[in-house]
Short mmCIF file of C-alpha atoms in Angstrom, two decimals:
data_model
loop_
_atom_site.label_atom_id
_atom_site.label_comp_id
_atom_site.label_asym_id
_atom_site.label_seq_id
_atom_site.Cartn_x
_atom_site.Cartn_y
_atom_site.Cartn_z
CA MET I 1 48.98 16.62 -45.65
CA ARG I 2 45.68 16.93 -47.59
CA LYS I 3 45.33 13.33 -46.33
CA ARG I 4 45.75 13.89 -43.08
CA ARG I 5 43.21 16.56 -42.70
CA LEU I 6 40.95 14.63 -45.10
CA ILE I 7 41.10 11.78 -42.18
CA ALA I 8 40.35 14.38 -39.18
CA ILE I 9 37.71 15.99 -40.71
CA THR I 10 36.35 12.53 -41.31
CA ALA I 11 37.09 11.49 -37.71
CA ILE I 12 35.67 14.63 -36.56
CA VAL I 13 32.55 14.21 -38.07
CA PHE I 14 32.03 10.83 -36.98
CA ALA I 15 32.20 11.74 -33.50
CA LEU I 16 29.96 13.80 -33.92
CA ALA I 17 26.99 11.62 -35.49
CA LEU I 18 28.07 9.27 -32.92
CA LEU I 19 27.04 12.12 -29.94
CA VAL I 20 24.04 13.46 -31.77
CA GLY I 21 22.83 8.94 -32.82
CA CYS I 22 23.45 8.71 -28.16
CA ALA I 23 21.41 12.46 -27.94
CA GLN I 24 18.60 11.09 -30.03
CA SER I 25 18.96 7.74 -28.65
CA GLY I 26 18.60 9.27 -25.52
CA GLU I 27 15.54 11.30 -26.34
CA SER I 28 14.13 8.32 -27.97
CA SER I 29 13.77 6.71 -24.85
CA GLN I 30 12.73 9.00 -22.83
CA THR I 31 10.02 9.70 -25.58
CA THR I 32 9.34 5.76 -25.27
CA ASP I 33 8.58 5.81 -21.40
CA GLY I 34 6.64 8.59 -21.70
CA LEU I 35 6.07 8.69 -17.84
CA GLN I 36 5.86 11.23 -15.39
CA PRO I 37 7.08 10.62 -12.00
CA ILE I 38 4.65 10.31 -9.07
CA THR I 39 5.69 9.66 -5.58
CA VAL I 40 3.67 7.21 -3.23
CA GLY I 41 3.96 7.49 0.30
CA ALA I 42 3.77 3.99 1.86
CA ASP I 43 3.88 2.16 5.07
CA VAL I 44 5.95 -1.41 4.98
CA TYR I 45 3.13 -3.36 5.02
CA PRO I 46 3.16 -6.81 3.77
CA PRO I 47 2.38 -8.49 1.35
CA TYR I 48 1.15 -4.74 0.02
CA SER I 49 4.09 -2.70 0.35
CA SER I 50 8.04 -3.95 0.91
CA ASN I 51 11.02 -4.05 0.22
CA ASP I 52 12.48 -7.28 -2.08
CA GLU I 53 15.01 -8.99 -1.41
CA ASN I 54 16.84 -6.70 -3.80
CA GLY I 55 15.61 -3.94 -1.89
CA VAL I 56 13.27 -2.62 -4.20
CA PRO I 57 9.65 -1.79 -3.31
CA SER I 58 6.72 -4.69 -4.20
CA GLY I 59 3.86 -6.51 -3.01
CA ILE I 60 0.41 -5.96 -4.10
CA ASP I 61 -0.28 -2.06 -3.94
CA VAL I 62 3.13 -2.14 -5.82
CA ASP I 63 2.00 -4.26 -8.33
CA ILE I 64 -1.78 -2.64 -8.36
CA ALA I 65 -0.07 1.17 -8.18
CA THR I 66 2.30 0.56 -11.21
CA GLU I 67 -0.07 -0.50 -13.81
CA ALA I 68 -2.52 1.24 -13.17
CA PHE I 69 -0.49 4.71 -12.95
CA ARG I 70 1.20 3.29 -16.34
CA ARG I 71 -2.48 3.41 -17.35
CA ILE I 72 -2.98 7.14 -17.14
CA GLY I 73 1.21 8.18 -17.55
CA TYR I 74 2.51 8.32 -14.62
CA LYS I 75 5.28 5.76 -12.68
CA PRO I 76 4.81 5.64 -9.17
CA GLU I 77 7.96 5.88 -6.91
CA PHE I 78 6.67 4.39 -3.09
CA THR I 79 8.71 5.74 -0.72
CA TYR I 80 8.30 4.52 3.30
CA ILE I 81 7.14 7.15 5.52
CA PRO I 82 6.27 7.39 9.17
CA TRP I 83 2.96 6.40 9.11
CA GLU I 84 1.50 8.70 12.20
CA LYS I 85 3.25 11.53 9.73
CA LYS I 86 1.00 10.87 6.39
CA THR I 87 -1.68 13.46 6.48
CA GLU I 88 0.92 15.75 7.03
CA ARG I 89 3.60 14.44 5.02
CA LEU I 90 0.20 14.48 1.97
CA ALA I 91 -0.36 18.15 2.88
CA ALA I 92 2.98 19.49 2.87
CA GLY I 93 3.32 18.01 -0.89
CA ASP I 94 6.29 15.94 0.04
CA ILE I 95 4.54 12.29 -1.31
CA ASP I 96 2.15 13.31 -4.09
CA CYS I 97 -0.48 10.62 -2.43
CA ILE I 98 -0.68 7.57 -0.14
CA MET I 99 -1.32 4.31 -0.65
CA SER I 100 -0.35 0.54 1.79
CA CYS I 101 -3.56 -0.86 2.54
CA PHE I 102 -4.98 2.33 3.40
CA SER I 103 -8.65 2.19 4.15
CA MET I 104 -11.01 4.48 2.47
CA THR I 105 -14.43 3.43 5.46
CA GLY I 106 -14.80 6.09 7.36
CA ARG I 107 -12.35 8.34 6.26
CA GLU I 108 -13.93 9.33 2.58
CA ASP I 109 -14.30 13.24 3.97
CA ASP I 110 -10.60 13.35 4.84
CA TYR I 111 -9.00 12.73 1.69
CA ARG I 112 -9.52 13.13 -2.20
CA TRP I 113 -9.62 9.48 -2.78
CA ALA I 114 -9.69 6.80 -5.56
CA GLY I 115 -11.04 3.68 -4.89
CA PRO I 116 -12.06 1.81 -3.47
CA TYR I 117 -9.93 -0.82 -5.51
CA LEU I 118 -9.93 -4.17 -2.87
CA ALA I 119 -12.20 -5.18 -0.34
CA SER I 120 -10.37 -6.22 3.08
CA ARG I 121 -11.30 -7.04 7.20
CA GLN I 122 -10.07 -5.03 10.32
CA VAL I 123 -9.60 -8.01 12.20
CA ILE I 124 -8.68 -9.28 16.04
CA ALA I 125 -6.14 -12.37 16.45
CA VAL I 126 -5.18 -14.27 19.49
CA ASP I 127 -2.81 -16.90 20.89
CA PRO I 128 -4.58 -20.08 18.98
CA GLN I 129 -4.44 -21.19 23.00
CA SER I 130 -6.30 -18.00 24.21
CA SER I 131 -10.08 -18.38 25.48
CA ILE I 132 -11.00 -14.87 23.32
CA TYR I 133 -13.17 -15.94 21.04
CA SER I 134 -15.18 -13.37 20.24
CA LEU I 135 -15.21 -9.72 20.13
CA SER I 136 -17.61 -9.70 23.80
CA ASP I 137 -14.57 -12.08 25.74
CA LEU I 138 -12.19 -8.49 24.64
CA ALA I 139 -14.01 -7.03 27.67
CA GLY I 140 -11.21 -5.63 29.96
CA LYS I 141 -8.09 -7.20 27.89
CA THR I 142 -5.16 -5.54 27.32
CA ILE I 143 -4.62 -5.25 22.58
CA ALA I 144 -1.87 -3.77 20.06
CA VAL I 145 -2.90 -1.82 17.80
CA GLN I 146 -0.65 0.52 15.31
CA ALA I 147 -0.87 4.08 15.62
CA THR I 148 -2.69 5.87 13.11
CA THR I 149 -4.72 2.87 11.81
CA LYS I 150 -8.80 2.11 12.25
CA PRO I 151 -8.29 -0.13 14.33
CA GLU I 152 -7.04 2.32 16.45
CA SER I 153 -9.92 4.15 16.26
CA ILE I 154 -12.54 1.52 16.44
CA ILE I 155 -11.29 0.78 19.84
CA SER I 156 -10.80 3.99 21.03
CA ASN I 157 -14.17 5.73 19.57
CA GLY I 158 -16.07 2.53 20.09
CA THR I 159 -17.25 2.68 16.54
CA ASN I 160 -18.59 -1.30 16.58
CA ALA I 161 -21.52 -2.13 19.16
CA ASP I 162 -20.10 -5.17 19.41
CA MET I 163 -16.76 -4.25 20.78
CA PRO I 164 -16.70 -4.15 24.47
CA GLU I 165 -14.39 -1.60 26.24
CA VAL I 166 -10.69 -2.76 26.89
CA GLY I 167 -9.00 -3.05 29.43
CA LYS I 168 -5.93 -1.18 27.90
CA MET I 169 -4.69 -0.01 24.42
CA PHE I 170 -1.35 0.00 23.01
CA SER I 171 -0.58 2.38 20.20
CA PHE I 172 2.77 0.66 18.41
CA SER I 173 4.47 3.03 15.35
CA ASP I 174 5.67 -0.21 13.80
CA ARG I 175 3.35 -2.61 12.92
CA SER I 176 6.08 -4.91 13.13
CA TYR I 177 5.97 -5.05 17.11
CA LEU I 178 2.18 -6.54 16.95
CA VAL I 179 2.74 -10.17 16.84
CA PRO I 180 5.98 -10.36 18.98
CA ALA I 181 4.02 -7.96 21.65
CA LEU I 182 1.34 -11.13 21.54
CA SER I 183 3.91 -14.06 21.23
CA LYS I 184 5.39 -12.52 24.48
CA GLY I 185 2.06 -12.53 25.90
CA TYR I 186 2.29 -8.89 26.61
CA VAL I 187 -0.94 -8.50 25.07
CA ASP I 188 -4.29 -10.39 25.03
CA ALA I 189 -4.84 -9.97 21.40
CA ILE I 190 -3.94 -7.85 18.37
CA ALA I 191 -5.62 -5.73 15.42
CA ALA I 192 -5.07 -5.20 11.98
CA HIS I 193 -5.19 -5.91 8.30
CA GLU I 194 -6.39 -9.83 8.18
CA THR I 195 -4.35 -10.17 5.30
CA SER I 196 -1.32 -8.72 6.76
CA LEU I 197 -1.62 -11.39 9.44
CA LEU I 198 -1.86 -14.18 7.32
CA GLN I 199 1.10 -12.91 5.64
CA TYR I 200 3.13 -12.61 9.01
CA GLU I 201 1.54 -15.96 9.62
CA LYS I 202 3.81 -16.77 6.96
CA ASP I 203 6.98 -15.38 6.78
CA PHE I 204 7.76 -15.99 10.33
CA GLY I 205 6.03 -19.68 11.19
CA VAL I 206 4.09 -18.13 14.09
CA ASP I 207 0.05 -19.55 14.36
CA LEU I 208 -2.16 -16.39 15.34
CA ARG I 209 -6.61 -17.33 15.28
CA VAL I 210 -8.12 -14.54 13.84
CA LEU I 211 -11.61 -14.33 15.42
CA ASP I 212 -14.62 -14.94 13.05
CA GLU I 213 -16.04 -11.34 13.62
CA SER I 214 -14.34 -8.36 12.03
CA LEU I 215 -14.08 -5.06 14.05
CA LEU I 216 -14.80 -3.36 9.74
CA ASP I 217 -15.12 -4.52 6.51
CA VAL I 218 -13.34 -1.85 4.42
CA GLY I 219 -12.88 -0.64 1.22
CA LEU I 220 -9.37 -0.02 0.08
CA GLY I 221 -7.50 3.51 -1.85
CA CYS I 222 -5.23 5.97 -2.89
CA ALA I 223 -5.59 8.99 -1.06
CA PHE I 224 -4.77 12.56 -2.69
CA ASP I 225 -4.76 15.99 -0.43
CA LEU I 226 -8.42 17.23 -0.16
CA ASN I 227 -6.88 20.02 -2.13
CA ASP I 228 -5.17 18.35 -5.29
CA GLU I 229 -6.67 19.74 -8.33
CA ARG I 230 -4.68 18.02 -10.39
CA GLY I 231 -7.41 15.61 -11.91
CA ILE I 232 -4.99 13.10 -10.93
CA ALA I 233 -6.88 10.84 -8.13
CA GLU I 234 -10.25 11.33 -10.56
CA ALA I 235 -8.19 9.65 -14.14
CA LEU I 236 -7.15 6.81 -11.42
CA GLN I 237 -10.27 5.93 -9.88
CA GLY I 238 -11.11 5.37 -13.63
CA ALA I 239 -8.19 2.93 -14.09
CA PHE I 240 -8.57 1.08 -10.68
CA ASP I 241 -12.21 -0.02 -12.42
CA ASP I 242 -11.33 -0.92 -15.59
CA MET I 243 -8.66 -3.06 -13.75
CA LEU I 244 -11.64 -4.74 -12.29
CA ALA I 245 -13.23 -5.13 -14.74
CA ASP I 246 -11.00 -6.39 -17.50
CA GLY I 247 -9.49 -8.99 -14.64
CA THR I 248 -6.18 -7.08 -14.13
CA MET I 249 -7.03 -6.61 -10.68
CA GLU I 250 -7.44 -10.71 -10.43
CA SER I 251 -4.83 -11.89 -11.98
CA ILE I 252 -2.37 -9.22 -9.36
CA LEU I 253 -4.10 -10.94 -7.24
CA LYS I 254 -3.37 -14.57 -8.28
CA ARG I 255 0.44 -13.70 -7.11
CA TYR I 256 -0.60 -13.70 -3.83
CA PHE I 257 -3.34 -15.43 -2.57
CA ASP I 258 -5.32 -18.99 -4.24
CA ASP I 259 -8.09 -17.11 -4.18
CA PRO I 260 -8.89 -14.02 -4.39
CA SER I 261 -12.24 -13.37 -4.67
CA PRO I 262 -13.29 -12.21 -1.40
CA PHE I 263 -10.62 -9.35 -1.72
CA LEU I 264 -12.20 -7.57 -5.15
CA ASN I 265 -16.18 -7.33 -3.56
CA VAL I 266 -15.63 -3.48 -3.84
CA GLU I 267 -19.20 -3.44 -4.09
CA GLY I 268 -21.21 -1.99 -1.43
CA LEU I 269 -17.60 -0.27 -0.52
CA HIS I 270 -18.02 3.03 -2.01
CA GLU I 271 -18.86 5.89 -0.32
#
């Protein structure tokens, strides 16, 4: 009887030890991770942010955000949102910030920014056989843009002096409609970030001709609500600056472009 009790007690002690060990192991793992989650609102906008074949967010901005936020103690969790609702989602607290090839230029006073961390060009693309070769050739033409983007505001407000008055402008909520609308001949031209158009050509085997004149040279940033006083934007700015200085940004971009230098030229794009 005494032997059975000893065996039972030993078994209980062993089981408790396992439980304590598992608990300590879990705590250790959590401590090792030590990163606070932060929700990043994004658009499906290759090559900056989209899901890979396994349904996992990937792309330039995902890679940059993962490293930059890691440096300041956060783990970004990307969530795709209706792009035209981004400001409302941010103000409501549904997301912590916006980062998806998001142009700072012209929006400096609309958000609390970290950036610019990369440079980009907003451009016009046409069919290779089109007779449109300059911005002036767009007079009276039909153009498609994504809703709430810089091209929409530039064309609507006439903020580019070289951009003539177009005939019609269609604003799509989903950027994936742009190239098909052009390919089908529904519009004469489309406007978007140059990198996104180049990626679309690569992914879908279509041919576009990008005009030499840009609509606007912009800096890309991560936007926080104006009333966000947590200091995350300021800390993230420091991480971006460090990544530009230590070569991390260049290393990330080399995964996507043979020559990343044009995208790293953020001098002069600051407010």
